[in-house]
PDB file of C-alpha atoms in Angstrom:
ATOM      1  CA  MET A   4      40.149   0.262  13.252  1.00  0.00           C
ATOM      2  CA  THR A   5      38.278  -2.288  15.411  1.00  0.00           C
ATOM      3  CA  PRO A   6      34.644  -3.379  14.782  1.00  0.00           C
ATOM      4  CA  ALA A   7      33.637  -1.123  17.677  1.00  0.00           C
ATOM      5  CA  ASP A   8      35.440   1.812  16.004  1.00  0.00           C
ATOM      6  CA  LEU A   9      33.748   0.973  12.705  1.00  0.00           C
ATOM      7  CA  SER A  10      30.310   0.841  14.367  1.00  0.00           C
ATOM      8  CA  LEU A  11      30.917   4.250  15.900  1.00  0.00           C
ATOM      9  CA  THR A  12      32.103   5.630  12.525  1.00  0.00           C
ATOM     10  CA  VAL A  13      28.899   4.454  10.841  1.00  0.00           C
ATOM     11  CA  LEU A  14      26.813   5.866  13.677  1.00  0.00           C
ATOM     12  CA  HIS A  15      28.494   9.245  13.260  1.00  0.00           C
ATOM     13  CA  ALA A  16      27.660   9.109   9.533  1.00  0.00           C
ATOM     14  CA  VAL A  17      24.024   8.426  10.391  1.00  0.00           C
ATOM     15  CA  ARG A  18      23.913  11.336  12.795  1.00  0.00           C
ATOM     16  CA  ARG A  19      25.477  13.650  10.207  1.00  0.00           C
ATOM     17  CA  ALA A  20      22.887  12.591   7.679  1.00  0.00           C
ATOM     18  CA  VAL A  21      20.114  13.267  10.197  1.00  0.00           C
ATOM     19  CA  GLY A  22      21.677  16.575  11.162  1.00  0.00           C
ATOM     20  CA  ASP A  23      21.867  17.874   7.579  1.00  0.00           C
ATOM     21  CA  GLY A  24      18.368  16.702   6.754  1.00  0.00           C
ATOM     22  CA  ALA A  25      19.305  13.912   4.300  1.00  0.00           C
ATOM     23  CA  LEU A  26      17.660  11.388   6.626  1.00  0.00           C
ATOM     24  CA  ARG A  27      14.442  12.529   8.271  1.00  0.00           C
ATOM     25  CA  VAL A  28      14.185  10.493  11.470  1.00  0.00           C
ATOM     26  CA  ASP A  29      14.219  11.237  15.183  1.00  0.00           C
ATOM     27  CA  GLU A  30      17.849  10.767  16.259  1.00  0.00           C
ATOM     28  CA  ALA A  31      16.597   9.040  19.432  1.00  0.00           C
ATOM     29  CA  ALA A  32      14.984   6.385  17.178  1.00  0.00           C
ATOM     30  CA  VAL A  33      18.240   5.514  15.383  1.00  0.00           C
ATOM     31  CA  PRO A  34      18.966   1.819  16.144  1.00  0.00           C
ATOM     32  CA  ARG A  35      22.286   0.585  17.428  1.00  0.00           C
ATOM     33  CA  VAL A  36      24.703   0.056  14.571  1.00  0.00           C
ATOM     34  CA  LYS A  37      25.807  -3.544  14.296  1.00  0.00           C
ATOM     35  CA  VAL A  38      28.893  -4.424  12.250  1.00  0.00           C
ATOM     36  CA  GLU A  39      29.698  -8.065  11.545  1.00  0.00           C
ATOM     37  CA  ARG A  40      32.355  -9.970   9.649  1.00  0.00           C
ATOM     38  CA  ALA A  41      31.390 -10.228   5.997  1.00  0.00           C
ATOM     39  CA  ARG A  42      30.022 -13.646   5.123  1.00  0.00           C
ATOM     40  CA  ALA A  43      31.770 -16.003   2.753  1.00  0.00           C
ATOM     41  CA  GLY A  44      31.281 -14.838  -0.805  1.00  0.00           C
ATOM     42  CA  GLY A  45      30.493 -11.301   0.293  1.00  0.00           C
ATOM     43  CA  THR A  46      32.389  -8.074  -0.375  1.00  0.00           C
ATOM     44  CA  GLY A  47      34.899  -6.495   1.931  1.00  0.00           C
ATOM     45  CA  GLU A  48      35.806  -7.452   5.495  1.00  0.00           C
ATOM     46  CA  TYR A  49      32.788  -6.149   7.458  1.00  0.00           C
ATOM     47  CA  ALA A  50      29.152  -5.502   6.733  1.00  0.00           C
ATOM     48  CA  SER A  51      26.204  -3.661   8.299  1.00  0.00           C
ATOM     49  CA  SER A  52      22.444  -3.771   7.711  1.00  0.00           C
ATOM     50  CA  ILE A  53      21.823  -0.314   9.234  1.00  0.00           C
ATOM     51  CA  ALA A  54      20.424   1.005   5.961  1.00  0.00           C
ATOM     52  CA  LEU A  55      17.717  -1.650   5.993  1.00  0.00           C
ATOM     53  CA  ALA A  56      16.844  -0.797   9.586  1.00  0.00           C
ATOM     54  CA  LEU A  57      16.513   2.912   8.712  1.00  0.00           C
ATOM     55  CA  ALA A  58      14.496   2.444   5.549  1.00  0.00           C
ATOM     56  CA  GLY A  59      11.112   2.201   7.290  1.00  0.00           C
ATOM     57  CA  PRO A  60      11.519   5.144   9.719  1.00  0.00           C
ATOM     58  CA  THR A  61      12.907   7.453   6.989  1.00  0.00           C
ATOM     59  CA  GLY A  62      10.416   6.498   4.316  1.00  0.00           C
ATOM     60  CA  LEU A  63      13.241   5.812   1.854  1.00  0.00           C
ATOM     61  CA  SER A  64      14.398   2.641   0.190  1.00  0.00           C
ATOM     62  CA  ALA A  65      17.296   0.850   1.864  1.00  0.00           C
ATOM     63  CA  LEU A  66      19.403   1.440  -1.249  1.00  0.00           C
ATOM     64  CA  ASP A  67      18.779   5.193  -0.994  1.00  0.00           C
ATOM     65  CA  VAL A  68      19.691   5.211   2.699  1.00  0.00           C
ATOM     66  CA  ALA A  69      22.832   3.198   1.960  1.00  0.00           C
ATOM     67  CA  GLY A  70      23.823   5.700  -0.772  1.00  0.00           C
ATOM     68  CA  ILE A  71      23.396   8.629   1.640  1.00  0.00           C
ATOM     69  CA  LEU A  72      25.555   6.941   4.251  1.00  0.00           C
ATOM     70  CA  LYS A  73      28.183   5.884   1.732  1.00  0.00           C
ATOM     71  CA  GLU A  74      28.706   9.538   0.755  1.00  0.00           C
ATOM     72  CA  ARG A  75      29.357  10.418   4.399  1.00  0.00           C
ATOM     73  CA  LEU A  76      31.730   7.503   4.905  1.00  0.00           C
ATOM     74  CA  ARG A  77      33.842   8.114   1.809  1.00  0.00           C
ATOM     75  CA  ASP A  78      36.748   9.805   3.597  1.00  0.00           C
ATOM     76  CA  ALA A  79      36.446   8.195   7.017  1.00  0.00           C
ATOM     77  CA  PRO A  80      39.873   7.432   8.557  1.00  0.00           C
ATOM     78  CA  GLY A  81      40.766   3.762   8.358  1.00  0.00           C
ATOM     79  CA  LEU A  82      38.217   2.915   5.669  1.00  0.00           C
ATOM     80  CA  GLY A  83      39.601   1.844   2.319  1.00  0.00           C
ATOM     81  CA  ALA A  84      36.318   1.206   0.519  1.00  0.00           C
ATOM     82  CA  VAL A  85      32.579   1.255   1.121  1.00  0.00           C
ATOM     83  CA  GLU A  86      30.331  -0.734  -1.191  1.00  0.00           C
ATOM     84  CA  ILE A  87      26.600  -1.379  -1.353  1.00  0.00           C
ATOM     85  CA  THR A  88      25.377  -4.887  -2.027  1.00  0.00           C
ATOM     86  CA  GLY A  89      22.030  -6.703  -2.194  1.00  0.00           C
ATOM     87  CA  PRO A  90      19.006  -4.775  -0.969  1.00  0.00           C
ATOM     88  CA  GLY A  91      21.144  -2.205   0.818  1.00  0.00           C
ATOM     89  CA  PHE A  92      23.915  -3.762   2.853  1.00  0.00           C
ATOM     90  CA  LEU A  93      26.955  -1.566   3.492  1.00  0.00           C
ATOM     91  CA  ASN A  94      30.219  -3.469   3.043  1.00  0.00           C
ATOM     92  CA  PHE A  95      33.530  -2.136   4.355  1.00  0.00           C
ATOM     93  CA  THR A  96      37.156  -2.770   3.459  1.00  0.00           C
ATOM     94  CA  LEU A  97      39.697  -1.392   5.957  1.00  0.00           C
ATOM     95  CA  ARG A  98      42.849   0.331   4.855  1.00  0.00           C
ATOM     96  CA  ARG A  99      45.961  -1.800   5.106  1.00  0.00           C
ATOM     97  CA  GLU A 100      47.445   0.589   7.661  1.00  0.00           C
ATOM     98  CA  ALA A 101      44.413  -0.045   9.833  1.00  0.00           C
ATOM     99  CA  GLY A 102      46.136  -3.244  10.890  1.00  0.00           C
ATOM    100  CA  GLY A 103      48.926  -1.170  12.378  1.00  0.00           C
ATOM    101  CA  GLU A 104      46.470   0.955  14.292  1.00  0.00           C
ATOM    102  CA  LEU A 105      44.876  -2.163  15.717  1.00  0.00           C
ATOM    103  CA  ILE A 106      48.174  -3.729  16.737  1.00  0.00           C
ATOM    104  CA  ARG A 107      49.317  -0.536  18.427  1.00  0.00           C
ATOM    105  CA  THR A 108      46.015  -0.360  20.267  1.00  0.00           C
ATOM    106  CA  VAL A 109      46.357  -3.957  21.506  1.00  0.00           C
ATOM    107  CA  LEU A 110      49.997  -3.598  22.612  1.00  0.00           C
ATOM    108  CA  GLY A 111      49.318  -0.219  24.184  1.00  0.00           C
ATOM    109  CA  ALA A 112      46.471  -1.593  26.295  1.00  0.00           C
ATOM    110  CA  GLY A 113      48.153  -4.884  27.113  1.00  0.00           C
ATOM    111  CA  LEU A 114      46.045  -7.335  29.100  1.00  0.00           C
ATOM    112  CA  SER A 115      43.352  -4.665  29.425  1.00  0.00           C
ATOM    113  CA  TYR A 116      42.687  -4.563  25.652  1.00  0.00           C
ATOM    114  CA  GLY A 117      38.959  -4.970  25.131  1.00  0.00           C
ATOM    115  CA  HIS A 118      38.022  -3.541  28.512  1.00  0.00           C
ATOM    116  CA  GLY A 119      36.014  -0.361  28.338  1.00  0.00           C
ATOM    117  CA  SER A 120      33.239   1.797  29.774  1.00  0.00           C
ATOM    118  CA  ALA A 121      30.204   0.558  27.819  1.00  0.00           C
ATOM    119  CA  LEU A 122      28.477  -0.457  31.072  1.00  0.00           C
ATOM    120  CA  ALA A 123      29.654   2.501  33.155  1.00  0.00           C
ATOM    121  CA  GLY A 124      26.862   3.754  35.428  1.00  0.00           C
ATOM    122  CA  THR A 125      25.289   0.271  35.593  1.00  0.00           C
ATOM    123  CA  THR A 126      25.059  -1.499  38.918  1.00  0.00           C
ATOM    124  CA  VAL A 127      24.648  -5.280  38.887  1.00  0.00           C
ATOM    125  CA  ARG A 128      23.783  -7.155  42.077  1.00  0.00           C
ATOM    126  CA  LEU A 129      24.721 -10.809  41.796  1.00  0.00           C
ATOM    127  CA  ALA A 130      23.524 -13.594  44.093  1.00  0.00           C
ATOM    128  CA  GLU A 131      26.269 -15.489  45.916  1.00  0.00           C
ATOM    129  CA  PRO A 132      25.835 -19.123  44.846  1.00  0.00           C
ATOM    130  CA  ALA A 133      26.957 -22.056  46.923  1.00  0.00           C
ATOM    131  CA  GLU A 134      27.291 -24.633  44.123  1.00  0.00           C
ATOM    132  CA  GLU A 135      30.828 -24.856  42.747  1.00  0.00           C
ATOM    133  CA  ARG A 136      30.271 -24.261  39.066  1.00  0.00           C
ATOM    134  CA  ALA A 137      27.791 -21.466  39.704  1.00  0.00           C
ATOM    135  CA  ARG A 138      30.320 -19.797  41.999  1.00  0.00           C
ATOM    136  CA  ILE A 139      33.048 -19.850  39.321  1.00  0.00           C
ATOM    137  CA  VAL A 140      30.720 -18.673  36.583  1.00  0.00           C
ATOM    138  CA  THR A 141      29.398 -15.842  38.727  1.00  0.00           C
ATOM    139  CA  GLU A 142      32.903 -14.779  39.762  1.00  0.00           C
ATOM    140  CA  THR A 143      33.973 -14.679  36.095  1.00  0.00           C
ATOM    141  CA  VAL A 144      30.874 -12.753  35.036  1.00  0.00           C
ATOM    142  CA  ALA A 145      31.640 -10.221  37.764  1.00  0.00           C
ATOM    143  CA  ARG A 146      35.126  -9.769  36.342  1.00  0.00           C
ATOM    144  CA  LEU A 147      33.708  -9.303  32.849  1.00  0.00           C
ATOM    145  CA  LEU A 148      31.164  -6.753  34.045  1.00  0.00           C
ATOM    146  CA  ARG A 149      33.776  -4.740  35.932  1.00  0.00           C
ATOM    147  CA  GLY A 150      36.005  -4.823  32.848  1.00  0.00           C
ATOM    148  CA  GLN A 151      33.225  -2.963  30.997  1.00  0.00           C
ATOM    149  CA  GLY A 152      32.805  -0.346  33.744  1.00  0.00           C
ATOM    150  CA  ALA A 153      29.893  -1.819  35.637  1.00  0.00           C
ATOM    151  CA  ASP A 154      29.649  -1.644  39.421  1.00  0.00           C
ATOM    152  CA  VAL A 155      29.171  -5.190  40.776  1.00  0.00           C
ATOM    153  CA  THR A 156      27.914  -6.047  44.261  1.00  0.00           C
ATOM    154  CA  TYR A 157      26.817  -9.320  45.849  1.00  0.00           C
ATOM    155  CA  GLY A 158      23.549 -10.055  47.623  1.00  0.00           C
ATOM    156  CA  GLU A 159      22.850 -12.969  49.925  1.00  0.00           C
ATOM    157  CA  GLY A 160      19.503 -13.841  48.405  1.00  0.00           C
ATOM    158  CA  ASP A 161      18.075 -11.000  46.355  1.00  0.00           C
ATOM    159  CA  GLY A 162      20.752 -10.679  43.700  1.00  0.00           C
ATOM    160  CA  GLU A 163      20.668 -11.764  40.040  1.00  0.00           C
ATOM    161  CA  ARG A 164      21.126 -15.498  39.828  1.00  0.00           C
ATOM    162  CA  ILE A 165      22.822 -16.789  36.677  1.00  0.00           C
ATOM    163  CA  PRO A 166      21.204 -20.075  35.517  1.00  0.00           C
ATOM    164  CA  VAL A 167      24.000 -22.607  35.688  1.00  0.00           C
ATOM    165  CA  ARG A 168      23.869 -26.363  35.269  1.00  0.00           C
ATOM    166  CA  PRO A 169      25.802 -27.878  38.179  1.00  0.00           C
ATOM    167  CA  GLY A 170      29.271 -29.296  37.686  1.00  0.00           C
ATOM    168  CA  ALA A 171      32.047 -30.361  40.014  1.00  0.00           C
ATOM    169  CA  TYR A 172      35.169 -28.241  40.311  1.00  0.00           C
ATOM    170  CA  ASP A 173      37.965 -30.809  40.469  1.00  0.00           C
ATOM    171  CA  PRO A 174      41.346 -29.043  40.611  1.00  0.00           C
ATOM    172  CA  HIS A 175      42.992 -31.963  42.389  1.00  0.00           C
ATOM    173  CA  THR A 176      42.309 -34.249  39.439  1.00  0.00           C
ATOM    174  CA  LEU A 177      42.628 -31.817  36.516  1.00  0.00           C
ATOM    175  CA  GLY A 178      44.620 -28.912  37.888  1.00  0.00           C
ATOM    176  CA  THR A 179      43.146 -25.472  38.422  1.00  0.00           C
ATOM    177  CA  ASP A 180      43.337 -24.278  34.829  1.00  0.00           C
ATOM    178  CA  ALA A 181      41.740 -27.335  33.234  1.00  0.00           C
ATOM    179  CA  ALA A 182      39.089 -27.477  35.965  1.00  0.00           C
ATOM    180  CA  ARG A 183      38.054 -23.855  35.257  1.00  0.00           C
ATOM    181  CA  TRP A 184      38.097 -24.327  31.485  1.00  0.00           C
ATOM    182  CA  ARG A 185      35.930 -27.417  31.880  1.00  0.00           C
ATOM    183  CA  LEU A 186      33.276 -25.367  33.669  1.00  0.00           C
ATOM    184  CA  LEU A 187      33.533 -22.078  31.704  1.00  0.00           C
ATOM    185  CA  ARG A 188      33.988 -23.285  28.116  1.00  0.00           C
ATOM    186  CA  ALA A 189      30.524 -24.819  27.992  1.00  0.00           C
ATOM    187  CA  ALA A 190      27.571 -22.413  28.119  1.00  0.00           C
ATOM    188  CA  PRO A 191      26.383 -22.047  31.766  1.00  0.00           C
ATOM    189  CA  GLN A 192      23.147 -23.941  31.085  1.00  0.00           C
ATOM    190  CA  ASP A 193      24.991 -26.824  29.315  1.00  0.00           C
ATOM    191  CA  ARG A 194      26.800 -29.817  30.744  1.00  0.00           C
ATOM    192  CA  PRO A 195      30.460 -29.061  31.567  1.00  0.00           C
ATOM    193  CA  LEU A 196      33.121 -30.514  29.272  1.00  0.00           C
ATOM    194  CA  ASP A 197      34.509 -33.951  29.994  1.00  0.00           C
ATOM    195  CA  GLY A 198      37.576 -33.643  32.197  1.00  0.00           C
ATOM    196  CA  PRO A 199      40.084 -36.300  31.049  1.00  0.00           C
ATOM    197  CA  PRO A 200      40.469 -35.015  27.428  1.00  0.00           C
ATOM    198  CA  LEU A 201      41.627 -31.663  28.857  1.00  0.00           C
ATOM    199  CA  LEU A 202      44.731 -33.386  30.254  1.00  0.00           C
ATOM    200  CA  VAL A 203      45.922 -34.485  26.812  1.00  0.00           C
ATOM    201  CA  GLN A 204      48.380 -32.196  24.987  1.00  0.00           C
ATOM    202  CA  HIS A 205      46.741 -32.453  21.585  1.00  0.00           C
ATOM    203  CA  GLU A 206      45.085 -30.083  19.138  1.00  0.00           C
ATOM    204  CA  ARG A 207      41.692 -31.685  19.935  1.00  0.00           C
ATOM    205  CA  ASN A 208      42.080 -30.253  23.440  1.00  0.00           C
ATOM    206  CA  SER A 209      40.752 -26.689  23.135  1.00  0.00           C
ATOM    207  CA  LEU A 210      42.490 -25.453  26.273  1.00  0.00           C
ATOM    208  CA  PHE A 211      45.822 -26.835  25.138  1.00  0.00           C
ATOM    209  CA  ARG A 212      45.389 -25.191  21.717  1.00  0.00           C
ATOM    210  CA  VAL A 213      44.746 -21.755  23.225  1.00  0.00           C
ATOM    211  CA  ARG A 214      47.640 -21.950  25.681  1.00  0.00           C
ATOM    212  CA  TYR A 215      49.963 -23.463  23.092  1.00  0.00           C
ATOM    213  CA  ALA A 216      49.172 -20.604  20.687  1.00  0.00           C
ATOM    214  CA  HIS A 217      50.110 -18.110  23.423  1.00  0.00           C
ATOM    215  CA  ALA A 218      53.342 -19.982  24.089  1.00  0.00           C
ATOM    216  CA  ARG A 219      54.152 -19.980  20.376  1.00  0.00           C
ATOM    217  CA  ALA A 220      53.688 -16.185  20.279  1.00  0.00           C
ATOM    218  CA  CYS A 221      56.107 -15.876  23.170  1.00  0.00           C
ATOM    219  CA  ARG A 222      58.648 -18.181  21.476  1.00  0.00           C
ATOM    220  CA  LEU A 223      58.422 -16.237  18.191  1.00  0.00           C
ATOM    221  CA  LEU A 224      59.435 -13.116  20.111  1.00  0.00           C
ATOM    222  CA  VAL A 225      62.418 -14.952  21.625  1.00  0.00           C
ATOM    223  CA  ASN A 226      63.473 -16.328  18.268  1.00  0.00           C
ATOM    224  CA  GLY A 227      62.986 -12.916  16.674  1.00  0.00           C
ATOM    225  CA  ARG A 228      65.352 -11.316  19.194  1.00  0.00           C
ATOM    226  CA  GLN A 229      67.922 -13.987  18.418  1.00  0.00           C
ATOM    227  CA  LEU A 230      67.694 -12.986  14.749  1.00  0.00           C
ATOM    228  CA  GLY A 231      67.854  -9.289  15.579  1.00  0.00           C
ATOM    229  CA  ILE A 232      64.202  -8.691  14.623  1.00  0.00           C
ATOM    230  CA  THR A 233      62.244  -6.192  16.730  1.00  0.00           C
ATOM    231  CA  PRO A 234      58.435  -6.332  16.380  1.00  0.00           C
ATOM    232  CA  ALA A 235      57.177  -3.171  14.681  1.00  0.00           C
ATOM    233  CA  TYR A 236      54.242  -2.848  12.290  1.00  0.00           C
ATOM    234  CA  GLU A 237      55.718  -1.160   9.229  1.00  0.00           C
ATOM    235  CA  THR A 238      53.942  -2.728   6.262  1.00  0.00           C
ATOM    236  CA  GLY A 239      50.653  -4.462   5.564  1.00  0.00           C
ATOM    237  CA  VAL A 240      50.262  -8.061   6.624  1.00  0.00           C
ATOM    238  CA  ASP A 241      47.985 -10.441   4.764  1.00  0.00           C
ATOM    239  CA  ALA A 242      46.313 -12.107   7.771  1.00  0.00           C
ATOM    240  CA  PRO A 243      42.643 -11.152   7.693  1.00  0.00           C
ATOM    241  CA  ALA A 244      41.523 -13.980   9.971  1.00  0.00           C
ATOM    242  CA  LEU A 245      43.977 -13.063  12.716  1.00  0.00           C
ATOM    243  CA  LEU A 246      43.485  -9.301  12.401  1.00  0.00           C
ATOM    244  CA  GLY A 247      39.733  -9.896  12.439  1.00  0.00           C
ATOM    245  CA  ALA A 248      39.971 -11.990  15.606  1.00  0.00           C
ATOM    246  CA  LEU A 249      41.996  -9.304  17.378  1.00  0.00           C
ATOM    247  CA  GLY A 250      39.552  -6.613  16.246  1.00  0.00           C
ATOM    248  CA  ASP A 251      36.585  -8.680  17.466  1.00  0.00           C
ATOM    249  CA  HIS A 252      37.994  -9.212  20.947  1.00  0.00           C
ATOM    250  CA  PRO A 253      36.412  -6.129  22.600  1.00  0.00           C
ATOM    251  CA  ALA A 254      32.999  -7.086  21.204  1.00  0.00           C
ATOM    252  CA  ALA A 255      33.424 -10.644  22.486  1.00  0.00           C
ATOM    253  CA  LEU A 256      34.186  -9.389  26.016  1.00  0.00           C
ATOM    254  CA  LEU A 257      31.272  -6.966  26.012  1.00  0.00           C
ATOM    255  CA  ALA A 258      28.844  -9.595  24.737  1.00  0.00           C
ATOM    256  CA  ALA A 259      30.063 -12.057  27.369  1.00  0.00           C
ATOM    257  CA  ALA A 260      29.429  -9.455  30.077  1.00  0.00           C
ATOM    258  CA  ARG A 261      26.008  -8.430  28.832  1.00  0.00           C
ATOM    259  CA  LEU A 262      24.799 -12.023  28.302  1.00  0.00           C
ATOM    260  CA  ARG A 263      26.506 -13.418  31.454  1.00  0.00           C
ATOM    261  CA  ALA A 264      28.222 -15.918  29.168  1.00  0.00           C
ATOM    262  CA  PRO A 265      31.957 -16.541  29.827  1.00  0.00           C
ATOM    263  CA  ASP A 266      31.873 -19.327  27.230  1.00  0.00           C
ATOM    264  CA  ARG A 267      31.827 -16.607  24.539  1.00  0.00           C
ATOM    265  CA  VAL A 268      35.271 -15.506  25.669  1.00  0.00           C
ATOM    266  CA  ALA A 269      36.564 -19.077  25.584  1.00  0.00           C
ATOM    267  CA  ARG A 270      35.214 -19.665  22.112  1.00  0.00           C
ATOM    268  CA  HIS A 271      36.684 -16.398  20.868  1.00  0.00           C
ATOM    269  CA  LEU A 272      40.071 -17.418  22.279  1.00  0.00           C
ATOM    270  CA  GLU A 273      39.858 -20.641  20.315  1.00  0.00           C
ATOM    271  CA  SER A 274      39.239 -18.726  17.068  1.00  0.00           C
ATOM    272  CA  THR A 275      42.147 -16.413  17.834  1.00  0.00           C
ATOM    273  CA  ALA A 276      44.441 -19.313  18.641  1.00  0.00           C
ATOM    274  CA  ASP A 277      43.513 -21.141  15.429  1.00  0.00           C
ATOM    275  CA  ALA A 278      44.194 -18.020  13.365  1.00  0.00           C
ATOM    276  CA  LEU A 279      47.588 -17.469  15.059  1.00  0.00           C
ATOM    277  CA  LEU A 280      48.637 -21.085  14.641  1.00  0.00           C
ATOM    278  CA  ALA A 281      47.786 -20.938  10.922  1.00  0.00           C
ATOM    279  CA  PHE A 282      49.783 -17.669  10.622  1.00  0.00           C
ATOM    280  CA  GLN A 283      52.846 -18.488  12.769  1.00  0.00           C
ATOM    281  CA  HIS A 284      54.903 -20.170  10.071  1.00  0.00           C
ATOM    282  CA  THR A 285      55.120 -16.970   8.025  1.00  0.00           C
ATOM    283  CA  VAL A 286      56.394 -14.760  10.854  1.00  0.00           C
ATOM    284  CA  LEU A 287      60.168 -15.306  10.828  1.00  0.00           C
ATOM    285  CA  PRO A 288      62.611 -15.754   7.915  1.00  0.00           C
ATOM    286  CA  LEU A 289      63.005 -19.202   6.478  1.00  0.00           C
ATOM    287  CA  GLY A 290      66.246 -20.619   5.147  1.00  0.00           C
ATOM    288  CA  ASP A 291      68.418 -17.895   3.560  1.00  0.00           C
ATOM    289  CA  GLU A 292      65.662 -15.330   3.681  1.00  0.00           C
ATOM    290  CA  LYS A 293      66.835 -11.989   5.057  1.00  0.00           C
ATOM    291  CA  PRO A 294      64.916 -10.203   7.877  1.00  0.00           C
ATOM    292  CA  SER A 295      62.739  -7.456   6.516  1.00  0.00           C
ATOM    293  CA  ALA A 296      60.024  -4.954   7.405  1.00  0.00           C
ATOM    294  CA  ALA A 297      57.458  -7.667   6.625  1.00  0.00           C
ATOM    295  CA  HIS A 298      58.980  -9.919   9.305  1.00  0.00           C
ATOM    296  CA  ARG A 299      58.938  -7.106  11.841  1.00  0.00           C
ATOM    297  CA  SER A 300      55.302  -6.424  11.046  1.00  0.00           C
ATOM    298  CA  ARG A 301      54.343 -10.100  11.284  1.00  0.00           C
ATOM    299  CA  LEU A 302      56.135 -10.388  14.595  1.00  0.00           C
ATOM    300  CA  ALA A 303      54.257  -7.388  15.925  1.00  0.00           C
ATOM    301  CA  LEU A 304      50.971  -9.064  14.904  1.00  0.00           C
ATOM    302  CA  ALA A 305      52.036 -12.315  16.640  1.00  0.00           C
ATOM    303  CA  GLU A 306      52.877 -10.341  19.791  1.00  0.00           C
ATOM    304  CA  ALA A 307      49.466  -8.644  19.704  1.00  0.00           C
ATOM    305  CA  ALA A 308      47.764 -12.053  19.295  1.00  0.00           C
ATOM    306  CA  GLY A 309      49.666 -13.446  22.297  1.00  0.00           C
ATOM    307  CA  THR A 310      48.582 -10.381  24.292  1.00  0.00           C
ATOM    308  CA  VAL A 311      44.885 -11.005  23.437  1.00  0.00           C
ATOM    309  CA  LEU A 312      45.168 -14.715  24.346  1.00  0.00           C
ATOM    310  CA  ALA A 313      46.825 -13.919  27.680  1.00  0.00           C
ATOM    311  CA  GLY A 314      44.256 -11.243  28.490  1.00  0.00           C
ATOM    312  CA  GLY A 315      41.340 -13.486  27.663  1.00  0.00           C
ATOM    313  CA  LEU A 316      42.726 -16.341  29.751  1.00  0.00           C
ATOM    314  CA  PHE A 317      43.293 -13.927  32.624  1.00  0.00           C
ATOM    315  CA  VAL A 318      39.623 -12.900  32.519  1.00  0.00           C
ATOM    316  CA  LEU A 319      38.687 -16.603  32.839  1.00  0.00           C
ATOM    317  CA  GLY A 320      41.111 -17.025  35.768  1.00  0.00           C
ATOM    318  CA  ILE A 321      43.396 -19.335  33.744  1.00  0.00           C
ATOM    319  CA  SER A 322      47.161 -18.992  33.445  1.00  0.00           C
ATOM    320  CA  ALA A 323      48.975 -18.317  30.142  1.00  0.00           C
ATOM    321  CA  PRO A 324      52.390 -19.994  30.334  1.00  0.00           C
ATOM    322  CA  ASP A 325      55.252 -18.859  28.106  1.00  0.00           C
ATOM    323  CA  ARG A 326      56.265 -22.487  27.454  1.00  0.00           C
ATOM    324  CA  ILE A 327      54.294 -25.681  26.990  1.00  0.00           C
TER     325      ILE A 327
END
């Protein structure tokens, strides 16, 4: 279950409560359900403040609204537990098998994972900029919008102009990939990243870290084949940071499209890469350890992470090499 799936599940619970009269509110007035990663020290993996948002319109306390929704979420597929904390926050723990559903979704969609139809029926007319950085940002935003179902056209002077601080595109000095990352990783209105550090193969180089993590995922698959291990999610994997990053990928792409902010994709790729690099050492057997279902499941998770990294880099127009 992805955060988008969880948001939809909670929304369905709200609509059922409205439909059976437990919540008296105009369904058209129900706010968008936002689900976020639970904060440090909180309960569960995800949390939502929807009960607080509905308290005023329904005339009930947030705790009462949360209790009504909890009853309607009790047997929802993919949810292991629903708890109420504080003034009425709903906290969610996913079932362990939910990781398998997520991995199968990622691998089934491939590089298109996270693309969707949230902006279907929307037409966006973008201005064609002449300045180099603005041109690359606009081109990337167009790709993000189309990936969410929007129809994108270009206008010579009357289209939407994305505010972009100028920056030179220098592929001859940095190479195409580093030149694009330099311009896209910083928010459009901010100064582009310094170029020379992007040429250093070091963990302080964010582009290197993302591409290296993708290369490590590819190498784990090669090493797994050599050991006779086929990736297949068969048992729960204790990797909440990595599973959370994969589940958050669709929301990151949609937010980047809506806000015209490709830097959100780049920052999400960094988080995914960091989670994968912290997880990679547990994937394959060590020493005399025998291959097991746990190794096959971890390898499937690593493959899914590599797929997300490659797909995100593709959206930014940056290559994802198998070896670095």
